[in-house]
CSV table of C-alpha atoms in Angstrom, one decimal:
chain,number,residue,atom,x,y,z
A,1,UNK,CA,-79.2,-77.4,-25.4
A,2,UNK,CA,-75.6,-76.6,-26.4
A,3,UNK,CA,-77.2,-75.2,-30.4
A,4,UNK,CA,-79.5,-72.7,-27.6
A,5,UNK,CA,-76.9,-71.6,-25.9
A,6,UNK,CA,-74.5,-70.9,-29.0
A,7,UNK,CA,-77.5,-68.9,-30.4
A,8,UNK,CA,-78.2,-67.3,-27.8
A,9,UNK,CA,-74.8,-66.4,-27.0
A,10,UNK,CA,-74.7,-65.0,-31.1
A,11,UNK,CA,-78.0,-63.1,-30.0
A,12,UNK,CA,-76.4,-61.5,-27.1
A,13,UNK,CA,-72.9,-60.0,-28.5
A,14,UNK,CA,-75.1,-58.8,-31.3
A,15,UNK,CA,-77.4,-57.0,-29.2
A,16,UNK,CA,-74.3,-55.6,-26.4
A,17,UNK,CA,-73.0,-54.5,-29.5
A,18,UNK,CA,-69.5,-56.4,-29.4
A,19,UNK,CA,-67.0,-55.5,-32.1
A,20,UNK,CA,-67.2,-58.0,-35.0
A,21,UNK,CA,-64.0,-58.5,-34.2
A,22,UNK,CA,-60.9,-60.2,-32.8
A,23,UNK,CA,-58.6,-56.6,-31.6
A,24,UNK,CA,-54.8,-56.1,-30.2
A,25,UNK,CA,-54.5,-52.8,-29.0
A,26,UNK,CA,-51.0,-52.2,-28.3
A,27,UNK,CA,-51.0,-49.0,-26.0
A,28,UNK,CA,-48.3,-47.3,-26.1
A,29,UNK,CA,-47.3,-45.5,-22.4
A,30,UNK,CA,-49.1,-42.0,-21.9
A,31,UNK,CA,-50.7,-42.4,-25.6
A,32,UNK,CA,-54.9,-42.2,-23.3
A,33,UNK,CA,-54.6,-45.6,-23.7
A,34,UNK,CA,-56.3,-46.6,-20.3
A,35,UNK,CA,-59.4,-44.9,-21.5
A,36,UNK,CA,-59.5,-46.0,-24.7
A,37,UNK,CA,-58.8,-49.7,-23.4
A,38,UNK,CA,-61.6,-49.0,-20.9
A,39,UNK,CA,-64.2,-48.1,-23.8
A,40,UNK,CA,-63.3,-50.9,-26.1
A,41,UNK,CA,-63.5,-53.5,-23.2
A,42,UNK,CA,-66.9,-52.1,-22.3
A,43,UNK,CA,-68.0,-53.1,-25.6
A,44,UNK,CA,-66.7,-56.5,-24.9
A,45,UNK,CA,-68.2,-56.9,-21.5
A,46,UNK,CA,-72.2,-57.1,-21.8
A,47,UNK,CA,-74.2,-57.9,-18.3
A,48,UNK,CA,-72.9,-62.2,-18.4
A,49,UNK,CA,-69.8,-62.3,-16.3
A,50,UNK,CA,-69.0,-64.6,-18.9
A,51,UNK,CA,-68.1,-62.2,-21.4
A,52,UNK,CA,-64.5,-61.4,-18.7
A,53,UNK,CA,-63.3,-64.9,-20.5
A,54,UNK,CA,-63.0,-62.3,-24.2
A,55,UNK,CA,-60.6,-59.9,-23.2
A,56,UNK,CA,-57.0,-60.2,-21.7
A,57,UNK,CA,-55.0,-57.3,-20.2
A,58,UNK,CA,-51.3,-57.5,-19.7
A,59,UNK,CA,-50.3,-56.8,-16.1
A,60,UNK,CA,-47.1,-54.5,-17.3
A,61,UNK,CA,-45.3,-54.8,-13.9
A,62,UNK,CA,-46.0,-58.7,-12.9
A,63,UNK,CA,-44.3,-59.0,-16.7
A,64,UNK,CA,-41.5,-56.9,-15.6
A,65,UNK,CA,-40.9,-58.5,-12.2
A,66,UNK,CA,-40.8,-62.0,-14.0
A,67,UNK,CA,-37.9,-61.0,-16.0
A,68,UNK,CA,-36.0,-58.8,-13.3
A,69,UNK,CA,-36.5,-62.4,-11.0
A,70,UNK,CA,-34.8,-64.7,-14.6
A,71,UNK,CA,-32.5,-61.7,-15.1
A,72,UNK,CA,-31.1,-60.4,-11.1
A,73,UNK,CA,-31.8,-56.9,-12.7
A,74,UNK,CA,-33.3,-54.1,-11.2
A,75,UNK,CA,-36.8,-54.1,-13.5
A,76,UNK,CA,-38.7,-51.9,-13.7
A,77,UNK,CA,-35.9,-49.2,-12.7
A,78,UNK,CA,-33.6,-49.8,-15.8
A,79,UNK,CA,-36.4,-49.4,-18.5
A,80,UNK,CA,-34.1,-47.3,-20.2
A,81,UNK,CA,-33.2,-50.8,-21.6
A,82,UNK,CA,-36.0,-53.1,-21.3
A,83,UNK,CA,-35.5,-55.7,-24.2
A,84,UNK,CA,-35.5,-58.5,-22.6
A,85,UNK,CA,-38.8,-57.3,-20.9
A,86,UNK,CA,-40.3,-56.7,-24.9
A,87,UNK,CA,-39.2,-60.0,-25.8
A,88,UNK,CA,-40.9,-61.4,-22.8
A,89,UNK,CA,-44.0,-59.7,-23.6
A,90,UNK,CA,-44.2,-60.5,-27.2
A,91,UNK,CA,-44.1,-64.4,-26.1
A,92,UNK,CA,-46.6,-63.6,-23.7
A,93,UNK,CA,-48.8,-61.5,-26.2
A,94,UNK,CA,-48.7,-65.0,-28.9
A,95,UNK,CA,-49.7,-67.0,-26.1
A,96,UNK,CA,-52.8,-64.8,-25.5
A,97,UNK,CA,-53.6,-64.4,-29.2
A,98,UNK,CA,-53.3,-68.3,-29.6
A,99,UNK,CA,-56.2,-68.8,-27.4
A,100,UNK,CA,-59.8,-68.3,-29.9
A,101,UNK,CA,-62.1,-67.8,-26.9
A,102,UNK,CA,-60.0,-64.2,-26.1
A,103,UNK,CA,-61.4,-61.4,-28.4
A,104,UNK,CA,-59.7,-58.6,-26.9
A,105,UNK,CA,-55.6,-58.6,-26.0
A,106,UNK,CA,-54.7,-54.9,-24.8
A,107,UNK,CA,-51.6,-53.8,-22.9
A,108,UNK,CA,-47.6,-52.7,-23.3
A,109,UNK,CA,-47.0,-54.8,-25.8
A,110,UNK,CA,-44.4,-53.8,-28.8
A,111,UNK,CA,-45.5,-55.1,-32.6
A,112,UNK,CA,-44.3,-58.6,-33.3
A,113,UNK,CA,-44.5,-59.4,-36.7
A,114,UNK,CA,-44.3,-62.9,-35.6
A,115,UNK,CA,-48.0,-62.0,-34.1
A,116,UNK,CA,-48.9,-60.4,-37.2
A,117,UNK,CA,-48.1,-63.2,-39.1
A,118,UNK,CA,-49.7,-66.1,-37.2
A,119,UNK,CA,-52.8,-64.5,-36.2
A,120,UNK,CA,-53.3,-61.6,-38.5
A,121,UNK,CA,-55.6,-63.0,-40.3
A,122,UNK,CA,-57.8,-63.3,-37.4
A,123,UNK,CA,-56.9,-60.0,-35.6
A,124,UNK,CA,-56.8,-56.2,-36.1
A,125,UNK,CA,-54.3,-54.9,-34.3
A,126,UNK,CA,-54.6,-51.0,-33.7
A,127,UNK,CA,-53.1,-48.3,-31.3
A,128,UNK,CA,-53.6,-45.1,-30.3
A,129,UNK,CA,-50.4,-42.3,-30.4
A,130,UNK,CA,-50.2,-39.1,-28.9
A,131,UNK,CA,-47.7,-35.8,-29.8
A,132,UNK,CA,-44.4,-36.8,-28.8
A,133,UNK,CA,-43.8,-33.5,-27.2
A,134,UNK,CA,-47.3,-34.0,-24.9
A,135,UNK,CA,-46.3,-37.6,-24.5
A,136,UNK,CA,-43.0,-36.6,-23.6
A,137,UNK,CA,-44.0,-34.4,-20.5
A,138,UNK,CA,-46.9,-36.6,-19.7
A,139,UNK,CA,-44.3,-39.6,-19.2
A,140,UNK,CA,-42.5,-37.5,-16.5
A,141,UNK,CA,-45.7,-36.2,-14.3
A,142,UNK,CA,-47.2,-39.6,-14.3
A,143,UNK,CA,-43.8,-41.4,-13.2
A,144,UNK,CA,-42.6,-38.2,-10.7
A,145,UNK,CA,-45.9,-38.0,-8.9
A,146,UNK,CA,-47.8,-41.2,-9.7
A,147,UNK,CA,-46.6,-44.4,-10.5
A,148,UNK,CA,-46.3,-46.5,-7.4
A,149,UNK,CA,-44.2,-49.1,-9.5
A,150,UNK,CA,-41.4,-46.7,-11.0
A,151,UNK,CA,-40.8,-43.5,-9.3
A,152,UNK,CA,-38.7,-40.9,-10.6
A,153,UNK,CA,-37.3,-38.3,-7.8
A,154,UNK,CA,-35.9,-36.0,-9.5
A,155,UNK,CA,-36.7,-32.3,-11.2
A,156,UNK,CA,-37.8,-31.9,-15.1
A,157,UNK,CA,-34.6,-30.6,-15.8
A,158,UNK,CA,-32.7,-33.5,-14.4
A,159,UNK,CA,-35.1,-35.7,-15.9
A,160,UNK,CA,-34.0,-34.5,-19.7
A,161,UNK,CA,-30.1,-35.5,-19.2
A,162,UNK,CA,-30.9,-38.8,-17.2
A,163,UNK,CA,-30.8,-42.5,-19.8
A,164,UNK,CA,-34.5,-43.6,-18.9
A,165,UNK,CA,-35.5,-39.6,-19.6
A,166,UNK,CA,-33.5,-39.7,-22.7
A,167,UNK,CA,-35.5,-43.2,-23.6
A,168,UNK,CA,-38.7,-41.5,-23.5
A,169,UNK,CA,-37.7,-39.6,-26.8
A,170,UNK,CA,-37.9,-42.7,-28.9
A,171,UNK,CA,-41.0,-44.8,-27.2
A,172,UNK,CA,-43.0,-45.2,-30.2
A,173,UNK,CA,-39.7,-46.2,-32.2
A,174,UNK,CA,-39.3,-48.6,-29.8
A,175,UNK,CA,-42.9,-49.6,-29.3
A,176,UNK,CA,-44.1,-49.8,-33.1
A,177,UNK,CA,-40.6,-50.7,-34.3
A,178,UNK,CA,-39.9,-53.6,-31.9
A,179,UNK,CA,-37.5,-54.2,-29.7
A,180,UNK,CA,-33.7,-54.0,-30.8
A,181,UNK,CA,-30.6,-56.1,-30.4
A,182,UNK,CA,-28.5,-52.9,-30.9
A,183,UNK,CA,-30.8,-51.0,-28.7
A,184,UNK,CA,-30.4,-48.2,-31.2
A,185,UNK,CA,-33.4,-46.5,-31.8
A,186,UNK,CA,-32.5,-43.5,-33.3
A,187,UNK,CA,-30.7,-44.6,-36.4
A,188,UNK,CA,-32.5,-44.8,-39.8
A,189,UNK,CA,-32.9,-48.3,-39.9
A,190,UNK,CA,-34.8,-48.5,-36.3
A,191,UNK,CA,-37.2,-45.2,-37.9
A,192,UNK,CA,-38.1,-47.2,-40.8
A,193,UNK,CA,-38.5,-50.4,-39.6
A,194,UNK,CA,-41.1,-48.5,-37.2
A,195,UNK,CA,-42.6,-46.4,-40.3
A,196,UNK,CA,-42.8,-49.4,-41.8
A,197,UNK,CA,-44.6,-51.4,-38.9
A,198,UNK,CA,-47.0,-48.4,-38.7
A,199,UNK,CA,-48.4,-49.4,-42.3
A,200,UNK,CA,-49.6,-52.6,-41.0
A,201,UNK,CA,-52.2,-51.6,-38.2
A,202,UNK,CA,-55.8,-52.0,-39.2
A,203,UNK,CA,-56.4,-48.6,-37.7
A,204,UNK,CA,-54.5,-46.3,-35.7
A,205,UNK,CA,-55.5,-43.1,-34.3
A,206,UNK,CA,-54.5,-39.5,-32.4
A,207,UNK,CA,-55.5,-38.8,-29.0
A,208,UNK,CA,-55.3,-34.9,-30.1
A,209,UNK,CA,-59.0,-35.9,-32.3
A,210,UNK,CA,-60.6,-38.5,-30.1
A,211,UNK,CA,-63.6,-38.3,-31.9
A,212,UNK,CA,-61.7,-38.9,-35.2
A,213,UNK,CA,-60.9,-42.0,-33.6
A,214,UNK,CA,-64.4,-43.1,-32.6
A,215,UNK,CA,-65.4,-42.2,-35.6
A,216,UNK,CA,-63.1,-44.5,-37.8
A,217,UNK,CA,-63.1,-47.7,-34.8
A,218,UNK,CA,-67.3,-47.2,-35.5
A,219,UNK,CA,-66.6,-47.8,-39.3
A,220,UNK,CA,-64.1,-50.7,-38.8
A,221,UNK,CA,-65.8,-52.3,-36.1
A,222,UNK,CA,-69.0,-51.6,-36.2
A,223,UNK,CA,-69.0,-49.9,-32.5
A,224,UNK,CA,-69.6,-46.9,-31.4
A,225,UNK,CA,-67.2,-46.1,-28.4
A,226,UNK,CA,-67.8,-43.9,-25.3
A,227,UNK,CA,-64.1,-43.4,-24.1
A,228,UNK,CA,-64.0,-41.4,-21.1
A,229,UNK,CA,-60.7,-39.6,-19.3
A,230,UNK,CA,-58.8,-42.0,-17.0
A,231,UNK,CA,-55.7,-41.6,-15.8
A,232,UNK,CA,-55.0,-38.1,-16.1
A,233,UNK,CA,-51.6,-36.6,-15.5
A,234,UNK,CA,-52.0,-34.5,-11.9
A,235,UNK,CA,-53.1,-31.2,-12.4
A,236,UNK,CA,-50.1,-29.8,-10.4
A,237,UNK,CA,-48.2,-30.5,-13.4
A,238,UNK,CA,-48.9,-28.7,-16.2
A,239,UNK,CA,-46.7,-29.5,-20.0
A,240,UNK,CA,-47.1,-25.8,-20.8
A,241,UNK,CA,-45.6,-24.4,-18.0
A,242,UNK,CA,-42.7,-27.1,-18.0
A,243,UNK,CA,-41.9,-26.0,-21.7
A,244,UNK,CA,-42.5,-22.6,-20.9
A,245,UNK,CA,-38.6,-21.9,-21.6
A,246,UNK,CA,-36.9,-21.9,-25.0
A,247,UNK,CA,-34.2,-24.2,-24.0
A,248,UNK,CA,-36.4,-26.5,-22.3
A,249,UNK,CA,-38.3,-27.0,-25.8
A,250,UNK,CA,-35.6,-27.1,-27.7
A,251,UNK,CA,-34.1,-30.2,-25.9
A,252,UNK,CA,-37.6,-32.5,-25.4
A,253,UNK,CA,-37.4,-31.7,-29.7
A,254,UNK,CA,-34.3,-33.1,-30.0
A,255,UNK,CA,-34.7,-35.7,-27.8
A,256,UNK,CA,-37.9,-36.7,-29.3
A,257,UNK,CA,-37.3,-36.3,-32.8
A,258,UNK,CA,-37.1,-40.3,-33.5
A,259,UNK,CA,-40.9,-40.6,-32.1
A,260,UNK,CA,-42.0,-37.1,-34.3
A,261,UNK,CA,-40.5,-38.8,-37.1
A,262,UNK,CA,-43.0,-41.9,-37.1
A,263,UNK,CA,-45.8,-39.4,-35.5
A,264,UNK,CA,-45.6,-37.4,-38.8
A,265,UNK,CA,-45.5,-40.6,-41.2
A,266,UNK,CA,-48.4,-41.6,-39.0
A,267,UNK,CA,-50.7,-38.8,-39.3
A,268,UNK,CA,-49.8,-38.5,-43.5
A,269,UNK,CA,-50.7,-42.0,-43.8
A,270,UNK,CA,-54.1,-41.0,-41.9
A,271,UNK,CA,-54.9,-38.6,-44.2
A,272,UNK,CA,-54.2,-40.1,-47.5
């Protein structure tokens, strides 16, 4: 009975038209990741309620209340310097990666190499990134008017001089890169360790060409994904009109020059 079963359960993912397979998609914060994770799971999940036991989603803010309870800090308000909350998640994204029966790990998790290293063989890990500059204003809608766990109360302007507004500039440093004993993210060492890191995803794609992505996740994986449009910023907030002025532009560059940086090596790499 159990040589029926496995075959049938071979049949089945074949037929659903699972990826062939084992995926880590680290999504990086207001990168569309919650619709990409949405279409890949999909493609996980076939009509058995079985198929849940394959994929594994990191709850960000149960992860961040863990640490802030070990810690006495005030997570997640100080994610202008969430290390320890990275480290935590790393440990937590080997544990999940250690377990065969889970195809699928997706969440906030930075690149560990140590993850890389023990499982990469078995895994692809991939990710998604998105302009820094759209990414950037995106970051400030969604946590001014939506996030019920980390909300922001004050104005865009006030947002650009304030230390977790400031962080936002170098969220894919920090993301692909990993997290940092120095906490420096800007300096040359923390851009190339992330350039670096960049050149060891199995894919990685661009939210500005969706279908770009599809396309190359089809060849990889063998999977054609529908991805539709969750999580939208609200429409009262509009990127264009808060860089509208000069000045305004001219400081979300600066402050995100770190994440254009590996954006730019990113998108050469794509096109080679």
């Amino acid at each position: 009975m159990g040589v029926i079963q496995s075959t049938w359960m071979r049949l089945k993912t074949t037929a659903t038209g699972a990826p062939r397979h084992r995926i880590c998609y680290l999504h990086i914060p207001k990168c569309g990741g919650s619709s990409i994770n949405d279409a890949i799971r999909r493609a996980y999940i076939g009509m058995d309620f079985r198929d849940e036991r394959q994929v594994a989603a990191l709850d960000a803010p149960a992860s961040s209340s863990v640490v802030a309870a070990e810690s006495g800090r005030r997570y997640p308000f100080d994610t202008d310097d969430d290390r320890a909350i990275l480290r935590f998640r790393e440990q937590l994204l080997c544990y999940l990666l250690a377990q065969p029966h889970i195809r699928y790990v997706t969440g906030h998790f930075p690149y560990s190499e140590r993850a890389r290293q023990w499982f990469g063989q078995d895994v692809a890990f991939m990710t998604l990134l998105r302009h820094p500059h759209a990414r950037f204003v995106s970051s400030y809608a969604y946590n001014r008017y939506k996030n019920p766990n980390l909300r922001v109360d004050v104005d865009f302007d006030t947002f650009l001089s304030s230390p977790f507004g400031q962080s936002q500039g170098y969220e894919l440093v920090k993301f692909i890169g990993g997290p940092r004993e120095d906490g420096d993210y800007r300096s040359a060492a923390a851009l190339e360790n992330a350039k670096r890191n960049i050149e060891r995803f199995a894919l990685v794609g661009f939210l500005e060409d969706l279908p770009g992505f599809s396309r190359a996740f089809r060849r990889r994986f063998g999977v054609r994904l529908r991805v539709p449009h969750l999580n939208r910023t609200p429409g009262h907030v509009h990127g264009g009109k808060l860089l509208a002025d000069p000045v305004r532009r001219k400081q979300v560059a600066e402050l995100c020059a770190p994440d254009m940086a590996i954006y730019e090596h990113a998108r050469r790499i794509s096109a080679a």
